[in-house]
mmCIF file of C-alpha atoms in Angstrom:
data_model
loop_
_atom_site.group_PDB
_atom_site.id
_atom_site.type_symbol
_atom_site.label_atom_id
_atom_site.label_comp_id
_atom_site.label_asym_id
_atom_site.label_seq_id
_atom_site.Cartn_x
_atom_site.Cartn_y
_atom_site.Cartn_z
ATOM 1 C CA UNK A 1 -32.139 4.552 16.210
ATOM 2 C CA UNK A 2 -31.340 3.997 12.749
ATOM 3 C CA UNK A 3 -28.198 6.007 11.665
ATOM 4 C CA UNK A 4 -26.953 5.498 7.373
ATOM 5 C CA UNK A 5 -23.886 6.206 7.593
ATOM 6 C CA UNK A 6 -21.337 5.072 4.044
ATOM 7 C CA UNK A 7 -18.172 6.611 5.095
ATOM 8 C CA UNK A 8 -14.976 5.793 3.706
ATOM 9 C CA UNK A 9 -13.134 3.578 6.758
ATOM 10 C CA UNK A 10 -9.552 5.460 5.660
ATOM 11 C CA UNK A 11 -10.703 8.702 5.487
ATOM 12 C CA UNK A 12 -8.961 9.938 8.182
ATOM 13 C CA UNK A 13 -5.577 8.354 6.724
ATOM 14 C CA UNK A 14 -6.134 9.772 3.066
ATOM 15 C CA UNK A 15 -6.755 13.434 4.438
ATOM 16 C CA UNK A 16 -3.557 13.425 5.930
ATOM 17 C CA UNK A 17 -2.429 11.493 2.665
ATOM 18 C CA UNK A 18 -3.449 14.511 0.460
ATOM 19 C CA UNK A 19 -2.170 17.200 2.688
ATOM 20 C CA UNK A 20 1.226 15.170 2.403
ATOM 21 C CA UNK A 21 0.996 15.082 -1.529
ATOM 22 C CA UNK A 22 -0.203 18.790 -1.553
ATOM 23 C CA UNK A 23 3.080 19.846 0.390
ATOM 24 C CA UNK A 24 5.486 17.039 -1.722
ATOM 25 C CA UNK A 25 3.852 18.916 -5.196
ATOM 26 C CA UNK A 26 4.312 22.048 -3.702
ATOM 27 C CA UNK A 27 8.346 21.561 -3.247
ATOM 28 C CA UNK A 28 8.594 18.943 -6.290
ATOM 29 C CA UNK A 29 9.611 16.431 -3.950
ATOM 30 C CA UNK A 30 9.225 12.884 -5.767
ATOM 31 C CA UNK A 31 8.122 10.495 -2.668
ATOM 32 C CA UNK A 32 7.946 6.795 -3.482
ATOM 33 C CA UNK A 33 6.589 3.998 -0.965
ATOM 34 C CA UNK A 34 8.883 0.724 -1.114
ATOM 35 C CA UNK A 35 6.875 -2.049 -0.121
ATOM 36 C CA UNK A 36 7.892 -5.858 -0.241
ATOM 37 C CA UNK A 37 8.343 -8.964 2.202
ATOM 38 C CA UNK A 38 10.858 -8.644 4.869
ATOM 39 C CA UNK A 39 14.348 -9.475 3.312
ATOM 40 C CA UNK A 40 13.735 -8.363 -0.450
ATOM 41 C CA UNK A 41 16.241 -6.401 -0.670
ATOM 42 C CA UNK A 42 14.454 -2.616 0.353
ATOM 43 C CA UNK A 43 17.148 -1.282 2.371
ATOM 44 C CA UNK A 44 20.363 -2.592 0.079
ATOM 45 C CA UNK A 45 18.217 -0.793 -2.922
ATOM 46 C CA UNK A 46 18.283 2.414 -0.723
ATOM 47 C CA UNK A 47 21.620 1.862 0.228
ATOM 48 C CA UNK A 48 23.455 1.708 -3.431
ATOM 49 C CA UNK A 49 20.906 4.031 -4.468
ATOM 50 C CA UNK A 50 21.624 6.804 -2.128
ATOM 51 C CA UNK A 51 25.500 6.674 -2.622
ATOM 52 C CA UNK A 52 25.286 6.037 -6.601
ATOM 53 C CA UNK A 53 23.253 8.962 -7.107
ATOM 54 C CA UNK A 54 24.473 11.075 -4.242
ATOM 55 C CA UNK A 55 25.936 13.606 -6.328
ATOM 56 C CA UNK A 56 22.599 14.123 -8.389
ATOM 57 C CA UNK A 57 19.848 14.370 -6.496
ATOM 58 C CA UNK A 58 19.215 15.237 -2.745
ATOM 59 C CA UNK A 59 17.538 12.249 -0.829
ATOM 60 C CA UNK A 60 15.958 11.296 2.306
ATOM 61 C CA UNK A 61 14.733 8.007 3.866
ATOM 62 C CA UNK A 62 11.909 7.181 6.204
ATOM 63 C CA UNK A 63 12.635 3.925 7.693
ATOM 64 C CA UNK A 64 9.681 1.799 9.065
ATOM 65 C CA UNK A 65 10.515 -1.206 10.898
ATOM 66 C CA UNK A 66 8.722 -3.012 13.952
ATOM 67 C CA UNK A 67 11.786 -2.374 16.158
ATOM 68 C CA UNK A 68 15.912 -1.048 15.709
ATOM 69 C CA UNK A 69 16.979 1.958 14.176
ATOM 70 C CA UNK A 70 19.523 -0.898 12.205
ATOM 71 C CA UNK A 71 18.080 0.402 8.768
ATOM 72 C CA UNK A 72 18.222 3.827 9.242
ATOM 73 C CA UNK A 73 21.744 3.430 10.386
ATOM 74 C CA UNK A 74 22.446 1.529 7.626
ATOM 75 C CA UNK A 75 21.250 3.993 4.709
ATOM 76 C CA UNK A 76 22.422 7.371 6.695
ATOM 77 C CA UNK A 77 26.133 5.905 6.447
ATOM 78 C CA UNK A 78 25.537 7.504 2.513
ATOM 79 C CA UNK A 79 25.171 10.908 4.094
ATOM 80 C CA UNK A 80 21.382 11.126 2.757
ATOM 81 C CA UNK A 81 18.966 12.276 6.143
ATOM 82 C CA UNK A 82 17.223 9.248 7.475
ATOM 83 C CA UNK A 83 14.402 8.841 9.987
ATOM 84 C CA UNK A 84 13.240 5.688 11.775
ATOM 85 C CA UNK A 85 10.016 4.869 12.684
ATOM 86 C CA UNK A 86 9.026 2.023 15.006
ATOM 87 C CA UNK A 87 5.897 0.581 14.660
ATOM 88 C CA UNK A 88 5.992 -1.760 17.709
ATOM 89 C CA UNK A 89 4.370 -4.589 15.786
ATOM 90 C CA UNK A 90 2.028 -2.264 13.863
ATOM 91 C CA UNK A 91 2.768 -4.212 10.254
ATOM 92 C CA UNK A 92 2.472 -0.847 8.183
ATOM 93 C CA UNK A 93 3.154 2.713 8.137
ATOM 94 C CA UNK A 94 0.614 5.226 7.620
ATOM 95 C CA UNK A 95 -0.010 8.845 6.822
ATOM 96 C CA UNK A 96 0.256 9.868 10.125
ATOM 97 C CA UNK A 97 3.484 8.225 10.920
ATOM 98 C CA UNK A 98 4.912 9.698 7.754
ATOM 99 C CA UNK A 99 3.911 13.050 8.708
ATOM 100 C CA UNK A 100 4.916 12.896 11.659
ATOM 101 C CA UNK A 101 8.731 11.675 10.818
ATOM 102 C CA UNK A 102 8.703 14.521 8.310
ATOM 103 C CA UNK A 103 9.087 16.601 10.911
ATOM 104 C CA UNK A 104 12.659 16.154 11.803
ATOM 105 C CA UNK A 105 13.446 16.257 7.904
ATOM 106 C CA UNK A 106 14.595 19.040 6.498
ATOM 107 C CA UNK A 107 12.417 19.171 2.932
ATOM 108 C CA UNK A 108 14.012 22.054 1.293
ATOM 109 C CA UNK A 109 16.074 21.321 -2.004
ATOM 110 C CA UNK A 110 14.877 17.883 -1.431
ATOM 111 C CA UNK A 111 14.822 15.704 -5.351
ATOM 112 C CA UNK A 112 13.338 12.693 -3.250
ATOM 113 C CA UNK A 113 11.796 10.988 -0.475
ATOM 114 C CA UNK A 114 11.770 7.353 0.266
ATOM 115 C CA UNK A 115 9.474 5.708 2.741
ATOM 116 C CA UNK A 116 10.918 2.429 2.868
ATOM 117 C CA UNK A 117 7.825 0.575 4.374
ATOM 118 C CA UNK A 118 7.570 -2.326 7.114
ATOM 119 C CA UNK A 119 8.402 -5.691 5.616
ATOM 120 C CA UNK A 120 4.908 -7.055 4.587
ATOM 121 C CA UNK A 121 3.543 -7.813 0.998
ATOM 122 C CA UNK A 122 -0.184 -7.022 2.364
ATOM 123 C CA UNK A 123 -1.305 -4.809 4.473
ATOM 124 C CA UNK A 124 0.914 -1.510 3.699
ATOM 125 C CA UNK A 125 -0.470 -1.450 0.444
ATOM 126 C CA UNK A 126 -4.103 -0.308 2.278
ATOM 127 C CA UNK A 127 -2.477 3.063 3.823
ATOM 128 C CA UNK A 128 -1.648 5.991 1.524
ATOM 129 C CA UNK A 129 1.367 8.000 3.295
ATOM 130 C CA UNK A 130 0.911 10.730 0.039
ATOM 131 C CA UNK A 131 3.488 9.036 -2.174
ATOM 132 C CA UNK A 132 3.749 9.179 -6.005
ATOM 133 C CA UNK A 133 4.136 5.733 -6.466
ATOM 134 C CA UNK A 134 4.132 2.642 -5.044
ATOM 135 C CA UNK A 135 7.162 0.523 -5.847
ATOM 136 C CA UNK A 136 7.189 -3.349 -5.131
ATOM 137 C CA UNK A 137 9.892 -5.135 -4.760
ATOM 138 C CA UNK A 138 10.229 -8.668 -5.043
ATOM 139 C CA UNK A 139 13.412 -10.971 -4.853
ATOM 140 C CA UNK A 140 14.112 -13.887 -6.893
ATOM 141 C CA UNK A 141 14.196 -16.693 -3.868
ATOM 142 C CA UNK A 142 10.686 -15.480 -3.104
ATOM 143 C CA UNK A 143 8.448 -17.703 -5.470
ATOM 144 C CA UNK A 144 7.318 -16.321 -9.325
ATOM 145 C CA UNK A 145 3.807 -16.709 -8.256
ATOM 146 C CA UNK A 146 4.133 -13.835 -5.780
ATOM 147 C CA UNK A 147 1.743 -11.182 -8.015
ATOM 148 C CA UNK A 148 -0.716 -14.388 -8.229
ATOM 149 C CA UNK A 149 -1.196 -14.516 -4.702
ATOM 150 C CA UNK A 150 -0.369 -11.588 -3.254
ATOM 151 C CA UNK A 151 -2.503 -9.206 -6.543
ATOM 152 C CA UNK A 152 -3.517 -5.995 -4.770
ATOM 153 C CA UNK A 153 0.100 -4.504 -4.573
ATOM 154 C CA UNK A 154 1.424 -5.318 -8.010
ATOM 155 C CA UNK A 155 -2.055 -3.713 -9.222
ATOM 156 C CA UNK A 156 -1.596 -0.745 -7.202
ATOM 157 C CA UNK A 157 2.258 0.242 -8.115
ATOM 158 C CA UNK A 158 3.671 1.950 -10.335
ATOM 159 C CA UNK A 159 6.951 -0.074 -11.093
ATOM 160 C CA UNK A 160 7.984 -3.900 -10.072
ATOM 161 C CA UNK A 161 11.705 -4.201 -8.852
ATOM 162 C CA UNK A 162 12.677 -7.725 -9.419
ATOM 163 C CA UNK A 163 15.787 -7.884 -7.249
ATOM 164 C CA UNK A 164 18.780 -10.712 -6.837
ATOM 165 C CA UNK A 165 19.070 -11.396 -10.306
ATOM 166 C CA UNK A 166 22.409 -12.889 -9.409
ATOM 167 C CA UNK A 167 20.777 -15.631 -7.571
ATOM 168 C CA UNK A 168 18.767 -16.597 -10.838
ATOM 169 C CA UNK A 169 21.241 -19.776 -11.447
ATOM 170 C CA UNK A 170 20.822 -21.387 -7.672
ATOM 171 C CA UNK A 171 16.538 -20.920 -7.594
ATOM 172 C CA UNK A 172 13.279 -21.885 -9.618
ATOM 173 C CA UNK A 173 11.768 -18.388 -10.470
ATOM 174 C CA UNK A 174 10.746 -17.645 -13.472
ATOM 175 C CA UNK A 175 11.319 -14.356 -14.661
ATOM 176 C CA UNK A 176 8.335 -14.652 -17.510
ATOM 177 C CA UNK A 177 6.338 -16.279 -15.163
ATOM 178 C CA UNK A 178 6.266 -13.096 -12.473
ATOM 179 C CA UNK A 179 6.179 -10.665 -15.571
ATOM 180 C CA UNK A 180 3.298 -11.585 -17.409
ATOM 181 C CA UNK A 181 1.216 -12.130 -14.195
ATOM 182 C CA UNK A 182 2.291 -8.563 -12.747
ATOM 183 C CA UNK A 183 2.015 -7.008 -16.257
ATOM 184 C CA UNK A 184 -1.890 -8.787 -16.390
ATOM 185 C CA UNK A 185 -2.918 -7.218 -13.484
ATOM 186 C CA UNK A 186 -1.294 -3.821 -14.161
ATOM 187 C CA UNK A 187 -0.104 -3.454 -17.875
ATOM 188 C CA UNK A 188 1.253 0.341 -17.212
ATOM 189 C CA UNK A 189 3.767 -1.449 -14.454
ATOM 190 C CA UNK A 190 7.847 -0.780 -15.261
ATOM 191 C CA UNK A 191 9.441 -4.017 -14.418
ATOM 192 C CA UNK A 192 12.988 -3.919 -13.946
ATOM 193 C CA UNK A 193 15.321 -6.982 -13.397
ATOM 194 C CA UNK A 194 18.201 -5.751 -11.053
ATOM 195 C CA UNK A 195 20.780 -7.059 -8.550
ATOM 196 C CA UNK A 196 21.847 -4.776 -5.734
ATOM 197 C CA UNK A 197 24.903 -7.224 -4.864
ATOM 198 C CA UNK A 198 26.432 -7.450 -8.719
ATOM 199 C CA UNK A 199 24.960 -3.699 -9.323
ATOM 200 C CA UNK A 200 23.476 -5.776 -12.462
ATOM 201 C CA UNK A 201 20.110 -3.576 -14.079
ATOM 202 C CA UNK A 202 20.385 -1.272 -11.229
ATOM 203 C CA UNK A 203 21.158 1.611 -14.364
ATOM 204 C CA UNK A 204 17.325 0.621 -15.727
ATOM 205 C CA UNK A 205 15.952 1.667 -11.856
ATOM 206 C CA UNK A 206 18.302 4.953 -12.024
ATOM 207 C CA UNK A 207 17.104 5.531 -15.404
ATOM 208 C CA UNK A 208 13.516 5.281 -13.802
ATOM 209 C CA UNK A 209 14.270 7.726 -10.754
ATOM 210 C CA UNK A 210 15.663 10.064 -13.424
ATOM 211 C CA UNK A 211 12.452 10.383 -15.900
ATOM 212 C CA UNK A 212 10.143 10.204 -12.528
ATOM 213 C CA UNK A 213 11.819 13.740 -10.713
ATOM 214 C CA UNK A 214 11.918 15.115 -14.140
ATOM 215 C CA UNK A 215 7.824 15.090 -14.596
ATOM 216 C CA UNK A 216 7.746 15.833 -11.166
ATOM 217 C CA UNK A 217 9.678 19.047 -11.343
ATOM 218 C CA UNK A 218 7.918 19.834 -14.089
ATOM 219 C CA UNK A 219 4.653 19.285 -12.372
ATOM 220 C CA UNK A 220 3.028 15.984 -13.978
ATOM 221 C CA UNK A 221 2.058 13.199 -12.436
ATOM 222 C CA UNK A 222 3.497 9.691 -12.969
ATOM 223 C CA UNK B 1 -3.111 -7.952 10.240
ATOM 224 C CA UNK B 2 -4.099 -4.307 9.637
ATOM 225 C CA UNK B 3 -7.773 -4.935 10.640
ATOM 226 C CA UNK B 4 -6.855 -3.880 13.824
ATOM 227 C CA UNK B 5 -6.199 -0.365 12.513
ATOM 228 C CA UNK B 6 -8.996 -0.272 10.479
ATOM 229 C CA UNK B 7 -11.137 -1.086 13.152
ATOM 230 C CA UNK B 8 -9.471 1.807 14.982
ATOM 231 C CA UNK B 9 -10.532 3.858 11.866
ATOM 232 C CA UNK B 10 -13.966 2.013 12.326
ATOM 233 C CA UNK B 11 -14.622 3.420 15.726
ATOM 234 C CA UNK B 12 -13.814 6.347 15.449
ATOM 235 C CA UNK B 13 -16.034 7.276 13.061
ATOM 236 C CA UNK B 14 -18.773 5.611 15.076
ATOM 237 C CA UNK B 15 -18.388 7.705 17.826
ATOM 238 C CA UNK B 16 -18.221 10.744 15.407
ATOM 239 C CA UNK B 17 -21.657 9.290 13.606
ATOM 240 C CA UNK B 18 -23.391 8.597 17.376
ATOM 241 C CA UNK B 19 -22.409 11.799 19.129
ATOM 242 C CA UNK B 20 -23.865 13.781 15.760
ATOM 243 C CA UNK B 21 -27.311 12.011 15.946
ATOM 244 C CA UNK B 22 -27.129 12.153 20.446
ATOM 245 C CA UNK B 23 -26.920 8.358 20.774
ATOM 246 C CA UNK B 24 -24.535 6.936 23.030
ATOM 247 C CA UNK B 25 -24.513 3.170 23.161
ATOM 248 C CA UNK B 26 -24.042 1.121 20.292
ATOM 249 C CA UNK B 27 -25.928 -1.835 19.000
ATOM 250 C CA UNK B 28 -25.498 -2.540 15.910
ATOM 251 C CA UNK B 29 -22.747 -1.729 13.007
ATOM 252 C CA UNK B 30 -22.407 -2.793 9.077
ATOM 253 C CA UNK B 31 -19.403 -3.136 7.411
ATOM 254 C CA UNK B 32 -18.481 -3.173 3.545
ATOM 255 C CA UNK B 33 -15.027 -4.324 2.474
ATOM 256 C CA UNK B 34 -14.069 -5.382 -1.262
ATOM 257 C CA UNK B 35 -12.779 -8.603 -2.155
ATOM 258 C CA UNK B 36 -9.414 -6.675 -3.326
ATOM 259 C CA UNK B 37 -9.040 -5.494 -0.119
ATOM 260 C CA UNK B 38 -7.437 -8.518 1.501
ATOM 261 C CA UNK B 39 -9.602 -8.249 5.017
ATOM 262 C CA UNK B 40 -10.252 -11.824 7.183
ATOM 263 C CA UNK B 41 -13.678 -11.028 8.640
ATOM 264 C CA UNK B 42 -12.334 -12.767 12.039
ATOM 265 C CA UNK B 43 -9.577 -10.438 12.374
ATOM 266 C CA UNK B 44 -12.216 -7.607 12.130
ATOM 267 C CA UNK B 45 -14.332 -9.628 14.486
ATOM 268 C CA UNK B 46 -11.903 -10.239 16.786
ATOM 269 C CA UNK B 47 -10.577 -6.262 16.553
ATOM 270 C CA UNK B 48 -14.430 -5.043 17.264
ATOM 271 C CA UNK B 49 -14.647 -7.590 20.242
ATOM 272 C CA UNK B 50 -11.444 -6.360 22.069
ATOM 273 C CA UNK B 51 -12.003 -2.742 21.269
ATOM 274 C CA UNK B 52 -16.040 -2.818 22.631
ATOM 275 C CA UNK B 53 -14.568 -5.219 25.569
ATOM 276 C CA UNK B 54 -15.605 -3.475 28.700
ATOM 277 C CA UNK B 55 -17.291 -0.610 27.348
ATOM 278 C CA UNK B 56 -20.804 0.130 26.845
ATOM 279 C CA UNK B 57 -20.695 -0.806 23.025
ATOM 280 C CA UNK B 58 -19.553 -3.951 24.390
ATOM 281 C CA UNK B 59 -21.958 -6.969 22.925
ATOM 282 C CA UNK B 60 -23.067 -4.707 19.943
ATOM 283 C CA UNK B 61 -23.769 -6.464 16.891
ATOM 284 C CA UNK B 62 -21.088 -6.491 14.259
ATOM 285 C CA UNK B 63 -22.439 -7.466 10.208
ATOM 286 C CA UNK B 64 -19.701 -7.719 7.695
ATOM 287 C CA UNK B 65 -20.536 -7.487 3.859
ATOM 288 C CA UNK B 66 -18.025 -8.446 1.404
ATOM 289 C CA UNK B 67 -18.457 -7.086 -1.535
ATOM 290 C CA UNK B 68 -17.728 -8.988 -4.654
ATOM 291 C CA UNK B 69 -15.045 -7.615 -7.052
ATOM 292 C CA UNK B 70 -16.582 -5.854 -10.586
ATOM 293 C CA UNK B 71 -14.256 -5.225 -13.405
ATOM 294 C CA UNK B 72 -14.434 -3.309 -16.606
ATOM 295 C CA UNK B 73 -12.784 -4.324 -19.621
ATOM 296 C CA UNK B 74 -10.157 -1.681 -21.422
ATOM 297 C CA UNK B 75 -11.248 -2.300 -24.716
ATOM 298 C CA UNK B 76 -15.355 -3.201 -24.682
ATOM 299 C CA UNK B 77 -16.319 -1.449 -21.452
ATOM 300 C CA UNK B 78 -18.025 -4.844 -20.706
ATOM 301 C CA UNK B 79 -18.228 -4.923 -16.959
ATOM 302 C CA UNK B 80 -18.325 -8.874 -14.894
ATOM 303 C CA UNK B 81 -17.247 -10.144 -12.364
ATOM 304 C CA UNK B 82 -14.617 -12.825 -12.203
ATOM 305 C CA UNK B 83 -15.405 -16.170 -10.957
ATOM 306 C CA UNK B 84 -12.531 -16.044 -8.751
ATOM 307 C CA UNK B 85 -9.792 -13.788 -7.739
ATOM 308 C CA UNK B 86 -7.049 -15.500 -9.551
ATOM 309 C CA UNK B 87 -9.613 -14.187 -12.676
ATOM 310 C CA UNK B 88 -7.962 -11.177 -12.522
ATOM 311 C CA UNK B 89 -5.961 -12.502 -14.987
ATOM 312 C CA UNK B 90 -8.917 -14.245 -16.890
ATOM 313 C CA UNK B 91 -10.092 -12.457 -20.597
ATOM 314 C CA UNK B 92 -12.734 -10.604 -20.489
ATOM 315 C CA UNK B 93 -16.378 -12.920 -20.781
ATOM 316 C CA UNK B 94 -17.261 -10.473 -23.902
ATOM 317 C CA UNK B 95 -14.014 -10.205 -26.343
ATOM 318 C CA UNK B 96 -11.433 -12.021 -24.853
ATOM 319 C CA UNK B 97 -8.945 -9.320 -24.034
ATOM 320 C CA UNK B 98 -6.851 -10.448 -21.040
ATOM 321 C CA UNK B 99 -5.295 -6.965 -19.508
ATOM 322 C CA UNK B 100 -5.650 -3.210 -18.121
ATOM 323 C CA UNK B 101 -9.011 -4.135 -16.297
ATOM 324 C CA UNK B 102 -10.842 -1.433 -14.314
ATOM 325 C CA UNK B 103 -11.726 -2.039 -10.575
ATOM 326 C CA UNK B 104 -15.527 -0.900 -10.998
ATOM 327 C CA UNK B 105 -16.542 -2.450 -7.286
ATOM 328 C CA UNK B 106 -14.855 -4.463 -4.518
ATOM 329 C CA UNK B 107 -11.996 -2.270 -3.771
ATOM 330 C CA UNK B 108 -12.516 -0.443 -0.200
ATOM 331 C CA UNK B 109 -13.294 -0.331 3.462
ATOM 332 C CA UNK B 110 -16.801 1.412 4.770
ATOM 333 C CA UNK B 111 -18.951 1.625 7.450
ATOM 334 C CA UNK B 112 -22.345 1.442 5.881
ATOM 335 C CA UNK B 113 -24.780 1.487 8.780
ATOM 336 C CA UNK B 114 -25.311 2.027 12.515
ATOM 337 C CA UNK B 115 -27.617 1.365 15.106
ATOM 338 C CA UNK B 116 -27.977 3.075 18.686
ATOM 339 C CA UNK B 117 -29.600 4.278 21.435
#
């Protein structure tokens, strides 16, 4: 028996996806899915982001990481709510996993939710977990030709975090180099040049989060 | 690495697709991924293998389709396909401009066609 079939192989993930975004429009909750290799920097972003901005927004952190609660430890010392999930080798988080986390947040009066994402420049760009925007983050001892080679997650985001600027002096990256190939690919992508150790350009990523929960709240997309 | 869960995704809609047409046991399956979409066609292979392993799918037929990637230009609407992937970057064939390109085909997982009885 001959059965056509054409069905979309994540359609079970992007349902729950869209319920997720339904409920985040429904509070105004900004979500935003940080995705980069292991090491980038994710969870020191979260970490001075969280306690620099404590007093203006309300935040919360979904942690996904093969194994330890270490990261969610780490950003909850701010006071924001955090939630771990362990993927037990799974290399991404998706939809389901998100949802399911969500349950022991509490999401009212909540400005934003971050789903930091498993370490991984590939694969957790496939799985929509109902976020806003993607945000990529990519250090400076990584290699400028990271959006060459690795394309499908600098097309898909929204903005390009290029983090340990202070570094800059000791490596070989060059800053042109990994703009003008992200910016090719995606010309509507917000690059930002930051350092979460000398707190250098991390104003230009608050200033970011500020104008993103402000078209939220007032219903837009970004 | 997340072929695994994608073939996860993949059977499960099988077994949706067979139980709705009364076929149980699997022969034959088709998959269509894009070039975008990063898949290795062994990892899928080797995710279909393990999850038929010991069942009575197992030593069904698996046929994987890439498909290539199609772009449309912001500016002409020209559509083409770049030589390579690293042509994302490329101008476009008809007026040269070089960013903003559409993704017309090539970006997504599906299961295309089945075969039972």
């Amino acid at each position: 028996m001959e059965i056509p079939v054409v069905r979309n192989v994540l359609e079970a993930n992007d349902r729950i996806a869209a319920r997720l975004r339904g409920e985040f429009a429904r509070r105004g909750i900004l979500a935003l899915n940080l995705i980069s290799s292991p090491g980038s920097g994710k969870t020191s972003l979260l970490e001075r982001t969280l306690s620099d901005l404590a007093g203006e927004f309300r935040m919360a952190v979904i942690e996904g990481d093969l194994q330890t609660d270490n990261d969610a430890r780490r950003v909850a010392a701010s006071g924001a709510a955090a939630v771990q999930i362990n993927t037990d080798g799974g290399c991404h988080l998706d939809s389901s996993m998100v949802s399911e986390a969500l349950l022991s947040l509490d999401l009212d009066g909540l400005d934003i939710l971050f789903i930091e994402n498993v370490g991984n420049l590939v694969c957790p760009t496939e799985f929509d977990c109902g976020e806003d925007a993607k945000i990529a983050l990519l250090s400076v001892t990584e290699g400028d030709d990271k959006p060459e080679k690795y394309p499908y997650l600098f097309h898909k985001a929204k903005a390009l975090l290029l983090n340990k600027i202070d570094l800059l002096p000791y490596v070989d990256f060059d800053t042109a180099r990994a703009r003008a190939c992200a910016s090719a690919l995606n010309p509507g992508l917000a690059v930002m040049e930051l350092s979460c150790r000398s707190r250098e350009g991390l104003d230009l990523w608050y200033g970011w989060l500020r104008a993103a929960v402000r078209k939220k709240r007032e219903g837009g997309t970004l | 690495m997340h072929e695994l869960s994608l073939m996860a995704g993949v059977m499960d809609l099988a077994r949706q697709e067979l139980e709705r047409h009364g076929a149980s046991r699997l022969t034959l399956m088709r998959l269509r991924f894009g070039e975008l979409d990063q898949v290795l066609p062994d990892a899928l292979r080797m995710a279909f293998a393990a999850m038929t392993a010991g069942t009575s799918w197992e030593g069904a037929r698996l046929e994987l389709e890439e498909e290539p990637l199609e772009l449309s230009c912001p500016l002409c609407g020209h559509r083409f396909r770049p030589g390579a992937r690293s042509a994302l970057y490329a101008p476009c064939p008809s007026c040269g401009e070089t960013t903003g390109f559409g993704v017309v085909r090539g970006e997504g997982v599906f299961l295309d066609h089945l075969e039972a009885e």
